[in-house]
Every structure is written in C-alpha cells, then in structure tokens.
Backbone as JSON Lines, residues from 0, in Angstrom:
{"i":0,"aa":"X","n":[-88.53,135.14,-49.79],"ca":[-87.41,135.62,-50.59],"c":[-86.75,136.8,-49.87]}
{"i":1,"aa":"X","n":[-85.51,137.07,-49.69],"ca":[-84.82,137.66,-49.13],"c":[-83.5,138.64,-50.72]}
{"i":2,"aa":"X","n":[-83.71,140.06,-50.64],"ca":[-82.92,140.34,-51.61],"c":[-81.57,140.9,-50.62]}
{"i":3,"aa":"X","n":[-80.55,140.52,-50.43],"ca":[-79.33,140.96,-49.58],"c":[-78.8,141.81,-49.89]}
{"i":4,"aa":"X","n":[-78.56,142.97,-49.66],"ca":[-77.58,144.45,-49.38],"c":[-76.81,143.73,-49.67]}
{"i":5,"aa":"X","n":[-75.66,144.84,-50.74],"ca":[-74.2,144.02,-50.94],"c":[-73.95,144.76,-52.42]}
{"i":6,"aa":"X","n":[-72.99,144.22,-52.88],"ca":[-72.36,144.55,-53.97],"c":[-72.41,143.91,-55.08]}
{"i":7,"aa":"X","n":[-73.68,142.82,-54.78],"ca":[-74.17,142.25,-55.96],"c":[-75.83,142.09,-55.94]}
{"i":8,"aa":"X","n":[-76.18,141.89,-57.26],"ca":[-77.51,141.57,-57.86],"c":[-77.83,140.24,-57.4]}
{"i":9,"aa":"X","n":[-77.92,139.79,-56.04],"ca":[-78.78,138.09,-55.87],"c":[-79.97,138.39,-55.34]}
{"i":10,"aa":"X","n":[-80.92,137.4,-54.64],"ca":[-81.57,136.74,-54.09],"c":[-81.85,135.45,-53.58]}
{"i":11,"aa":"X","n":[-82.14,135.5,-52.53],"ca":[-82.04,133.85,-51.97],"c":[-83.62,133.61,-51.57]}
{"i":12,"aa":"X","n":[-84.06,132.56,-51.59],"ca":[-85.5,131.97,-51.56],"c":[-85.15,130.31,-50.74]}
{"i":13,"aa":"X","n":[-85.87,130.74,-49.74],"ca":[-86.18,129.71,-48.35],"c":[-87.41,129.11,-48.59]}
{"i":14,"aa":"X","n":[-87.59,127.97,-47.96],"ca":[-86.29,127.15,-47.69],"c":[-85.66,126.26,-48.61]}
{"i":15,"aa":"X","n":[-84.12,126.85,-48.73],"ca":[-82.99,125.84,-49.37],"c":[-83.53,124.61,-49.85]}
{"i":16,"aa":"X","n":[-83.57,124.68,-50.98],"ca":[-83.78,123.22,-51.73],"c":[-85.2,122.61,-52.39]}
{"i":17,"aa":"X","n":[-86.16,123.46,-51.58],"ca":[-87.61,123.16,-51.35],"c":[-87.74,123.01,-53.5]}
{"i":18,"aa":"X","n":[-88.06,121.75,-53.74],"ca":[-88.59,121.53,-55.36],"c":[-89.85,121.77,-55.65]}
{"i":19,"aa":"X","n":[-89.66,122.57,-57.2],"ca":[-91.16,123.17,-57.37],"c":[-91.39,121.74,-58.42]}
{"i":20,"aa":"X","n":[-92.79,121.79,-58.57],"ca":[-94.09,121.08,-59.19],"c":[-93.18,120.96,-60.57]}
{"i":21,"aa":"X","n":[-92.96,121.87,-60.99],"ca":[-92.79,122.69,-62.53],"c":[-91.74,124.22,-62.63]}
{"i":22,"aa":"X","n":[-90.91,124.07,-63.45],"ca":[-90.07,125.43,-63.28],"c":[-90.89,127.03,-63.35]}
{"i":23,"aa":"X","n":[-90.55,127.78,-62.95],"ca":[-90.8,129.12,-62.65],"c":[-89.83,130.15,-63.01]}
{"i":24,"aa":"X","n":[-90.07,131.27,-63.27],"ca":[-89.28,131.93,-64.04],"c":[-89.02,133.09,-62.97]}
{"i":25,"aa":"X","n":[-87.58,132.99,-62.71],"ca":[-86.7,134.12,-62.2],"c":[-86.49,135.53,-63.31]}
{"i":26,"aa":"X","n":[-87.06,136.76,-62.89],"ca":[-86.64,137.88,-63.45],"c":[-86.05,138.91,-62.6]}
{"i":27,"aa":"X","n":[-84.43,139.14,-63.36],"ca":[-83.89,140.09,-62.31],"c":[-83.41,141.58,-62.85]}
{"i":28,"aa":"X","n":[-83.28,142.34,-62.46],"ca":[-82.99,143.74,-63.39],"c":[-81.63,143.88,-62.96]}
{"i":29,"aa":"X","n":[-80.92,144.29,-63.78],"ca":[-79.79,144.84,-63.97],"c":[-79.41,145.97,-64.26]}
{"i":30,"aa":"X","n":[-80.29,147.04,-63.7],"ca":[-80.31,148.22,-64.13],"c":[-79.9,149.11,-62.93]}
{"i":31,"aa":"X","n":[-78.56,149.56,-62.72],"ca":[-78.2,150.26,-62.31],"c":[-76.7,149.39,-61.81]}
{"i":32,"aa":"X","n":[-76.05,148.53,-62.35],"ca":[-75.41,147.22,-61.9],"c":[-74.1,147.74,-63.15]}
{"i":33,"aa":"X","n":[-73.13,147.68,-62.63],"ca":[-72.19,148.05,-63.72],"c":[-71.56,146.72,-64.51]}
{"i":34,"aa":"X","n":[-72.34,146.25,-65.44],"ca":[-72.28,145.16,-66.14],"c":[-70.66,145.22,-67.27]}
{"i":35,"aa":"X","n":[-69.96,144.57,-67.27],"ca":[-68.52,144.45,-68.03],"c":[-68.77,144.0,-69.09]}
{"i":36,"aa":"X","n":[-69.14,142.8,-69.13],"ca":[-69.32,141.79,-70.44],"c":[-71.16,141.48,-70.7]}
{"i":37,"aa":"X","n":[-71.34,142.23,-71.56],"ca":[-73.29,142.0,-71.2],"c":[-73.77,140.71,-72.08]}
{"i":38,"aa":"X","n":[-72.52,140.37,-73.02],"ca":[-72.81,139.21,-73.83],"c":[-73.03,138.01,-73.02]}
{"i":39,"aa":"X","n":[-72.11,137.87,-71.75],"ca":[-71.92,137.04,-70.81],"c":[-72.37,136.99,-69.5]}
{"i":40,"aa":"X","n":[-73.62,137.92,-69.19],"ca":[-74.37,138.38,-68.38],"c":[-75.06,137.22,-68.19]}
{"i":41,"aa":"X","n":[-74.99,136.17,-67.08],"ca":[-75.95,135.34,-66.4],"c":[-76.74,135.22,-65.07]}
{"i":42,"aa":"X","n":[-77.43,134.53,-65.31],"ca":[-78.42,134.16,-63.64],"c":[-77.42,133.32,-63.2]}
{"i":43,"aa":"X","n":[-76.95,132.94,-61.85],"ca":[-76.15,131.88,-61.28],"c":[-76.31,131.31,-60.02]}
{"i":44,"aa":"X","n":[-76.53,130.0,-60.05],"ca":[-76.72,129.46,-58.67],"c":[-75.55,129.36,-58.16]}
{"i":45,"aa":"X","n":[-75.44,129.86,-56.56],"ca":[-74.55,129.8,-55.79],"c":[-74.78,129.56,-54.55]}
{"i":46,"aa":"X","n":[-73.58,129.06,-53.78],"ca":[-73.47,129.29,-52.42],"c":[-73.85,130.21,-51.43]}
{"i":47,"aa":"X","n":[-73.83,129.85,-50.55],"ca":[-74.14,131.12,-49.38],"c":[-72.93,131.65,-49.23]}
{"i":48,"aa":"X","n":[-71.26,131.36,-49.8],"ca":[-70.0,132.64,-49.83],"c":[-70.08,132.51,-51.0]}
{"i":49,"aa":"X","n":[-71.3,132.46,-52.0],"ca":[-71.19,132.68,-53.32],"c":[-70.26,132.28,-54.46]}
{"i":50,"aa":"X","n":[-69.94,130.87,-53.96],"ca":[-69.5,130.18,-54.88],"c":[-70.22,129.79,-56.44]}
{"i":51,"aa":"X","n":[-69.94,130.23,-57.75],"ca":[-70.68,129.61,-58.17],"c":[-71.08,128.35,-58.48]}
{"i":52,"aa":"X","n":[-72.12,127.69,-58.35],"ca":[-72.48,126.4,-58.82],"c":[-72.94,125.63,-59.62]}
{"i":53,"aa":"X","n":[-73.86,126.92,-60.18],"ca":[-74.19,126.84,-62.06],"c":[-74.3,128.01,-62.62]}
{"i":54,"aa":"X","n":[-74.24,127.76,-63.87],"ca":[-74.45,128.73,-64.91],"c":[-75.81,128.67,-64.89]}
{"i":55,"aa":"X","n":[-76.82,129.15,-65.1],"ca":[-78.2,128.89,-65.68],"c":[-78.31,129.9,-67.2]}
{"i":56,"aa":"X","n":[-79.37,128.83,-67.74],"ca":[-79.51,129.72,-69.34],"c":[-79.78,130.52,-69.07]}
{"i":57,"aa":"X","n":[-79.86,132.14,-69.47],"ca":[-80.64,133.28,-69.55],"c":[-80.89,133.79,-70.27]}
{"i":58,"aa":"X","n":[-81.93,134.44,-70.75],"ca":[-82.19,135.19,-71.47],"c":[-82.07,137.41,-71.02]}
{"i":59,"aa":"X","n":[-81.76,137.97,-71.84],"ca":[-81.29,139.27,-71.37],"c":[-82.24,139.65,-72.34]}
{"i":60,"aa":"X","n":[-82.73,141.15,-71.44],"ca":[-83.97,141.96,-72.08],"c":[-83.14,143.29,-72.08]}
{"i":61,"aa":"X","n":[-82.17,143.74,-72.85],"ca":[-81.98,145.13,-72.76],"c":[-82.55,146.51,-72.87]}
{"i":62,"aa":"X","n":[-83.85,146.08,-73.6],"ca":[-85.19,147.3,-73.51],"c":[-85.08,147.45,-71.96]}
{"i":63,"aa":"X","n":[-85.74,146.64,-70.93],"ca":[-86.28,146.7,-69.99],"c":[-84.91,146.23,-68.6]}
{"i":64,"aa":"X","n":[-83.87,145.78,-69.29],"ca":[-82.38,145.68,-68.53],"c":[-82.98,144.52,-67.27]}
{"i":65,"aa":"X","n":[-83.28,143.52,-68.14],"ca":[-83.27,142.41,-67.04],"c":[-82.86,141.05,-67.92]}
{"i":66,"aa":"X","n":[-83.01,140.24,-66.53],"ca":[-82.3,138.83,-67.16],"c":[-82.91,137.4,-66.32]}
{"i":67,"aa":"X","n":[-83.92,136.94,-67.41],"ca":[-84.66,135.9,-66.85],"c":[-83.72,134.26,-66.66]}
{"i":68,"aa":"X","n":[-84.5,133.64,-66.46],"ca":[-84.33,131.97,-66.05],"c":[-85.33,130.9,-65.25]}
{"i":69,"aa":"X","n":[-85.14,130.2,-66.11],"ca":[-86.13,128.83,-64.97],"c":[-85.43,128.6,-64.07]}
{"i":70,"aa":"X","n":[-85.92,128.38,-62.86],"ca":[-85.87,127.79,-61.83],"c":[-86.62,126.22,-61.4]}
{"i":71,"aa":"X","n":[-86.0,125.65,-60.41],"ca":[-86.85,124.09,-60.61],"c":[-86.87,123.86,-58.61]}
{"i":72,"aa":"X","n":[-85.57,124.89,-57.78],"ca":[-85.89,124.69,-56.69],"c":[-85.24,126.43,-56.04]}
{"i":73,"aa":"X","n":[-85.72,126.28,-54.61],"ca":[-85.09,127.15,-53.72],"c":[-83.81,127.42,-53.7]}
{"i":74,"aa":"X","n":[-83.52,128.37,-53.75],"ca":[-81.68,128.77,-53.3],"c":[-81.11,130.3,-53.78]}
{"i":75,"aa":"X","n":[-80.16,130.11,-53.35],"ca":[-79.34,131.57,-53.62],"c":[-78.53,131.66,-55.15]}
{"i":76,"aa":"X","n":[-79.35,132.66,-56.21],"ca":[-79.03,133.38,-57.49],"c":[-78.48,134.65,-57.59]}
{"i":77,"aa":"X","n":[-77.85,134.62,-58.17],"ca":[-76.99,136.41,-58.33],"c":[-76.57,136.26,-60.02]}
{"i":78,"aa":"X","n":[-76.78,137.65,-60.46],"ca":[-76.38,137.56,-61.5],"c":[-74.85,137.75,-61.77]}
{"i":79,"aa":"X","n":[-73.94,137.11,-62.79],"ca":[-72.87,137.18,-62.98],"c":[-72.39,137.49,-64.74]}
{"i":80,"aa":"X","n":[-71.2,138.04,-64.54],"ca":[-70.96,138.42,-66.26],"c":[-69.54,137.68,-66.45]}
C-alpha cells in the first residue's frame, strides 16, 4: 500500500486488480482534510488521474473522523465529498 503526497486523502494497493477471497474493510481518517459536504463524504474508486469510477457505500465515524468501506480488490481510493 502506498499513501501519495498530494492534496487528497487516497491510497493505492498493488497489485492493481489482485481479488480478495472475501471483502475487507478500508478505514480512512479524515481528520485534518477540509471536508465541504460531510453528508456526502465518500470512499471512491478511481483512476491513476483520479477519475472517479465508483462511489463505494460508506459509512462516516465523526467521533473518531473516519470513513470506512468494503473492498473486494486492489486499486486506487480517495475519499471524495
């Protein structure tokens, strides 16, 4: 897993595509991230120029300012609002 310097909240997990057994749960913090719309705060699969490509469900923990999701394979997530 690789977390990239930048101006957003992603991570990317190598190698591209690799399918898990069973989903796994992505947790990402959003805490320090200047969030606009927190109602609309998601996990999102994207591109490598960060296109998005899905929405994924999330769930948001504002006690603890993070925002989970299943995962089912490898790739690049960033959160989006």
């Amino acid at each position: 897993a690789v977390a990239p310097r930048g101006s957003y909240a992603q991570i990317k997990f190598e190698p591209e595509g690799l399918q898990f057994e069973r989903p796994v749960s992505l947790v990402m913090s959003y805490d320090g991230c200047r969030v606009q719309d927190m109602p609309n705060l998601r996990i999102v699969y994207v591109s490598d120029n960060l296109e998005i490509l899905t929405i994924l469900p999330t769930v948001r923990n504002r006690w603890n300012e993070t925002a989970t999701t299943q995962l089912d394979h490898f790739s690049r997530y960033m959160l989006a609002d």
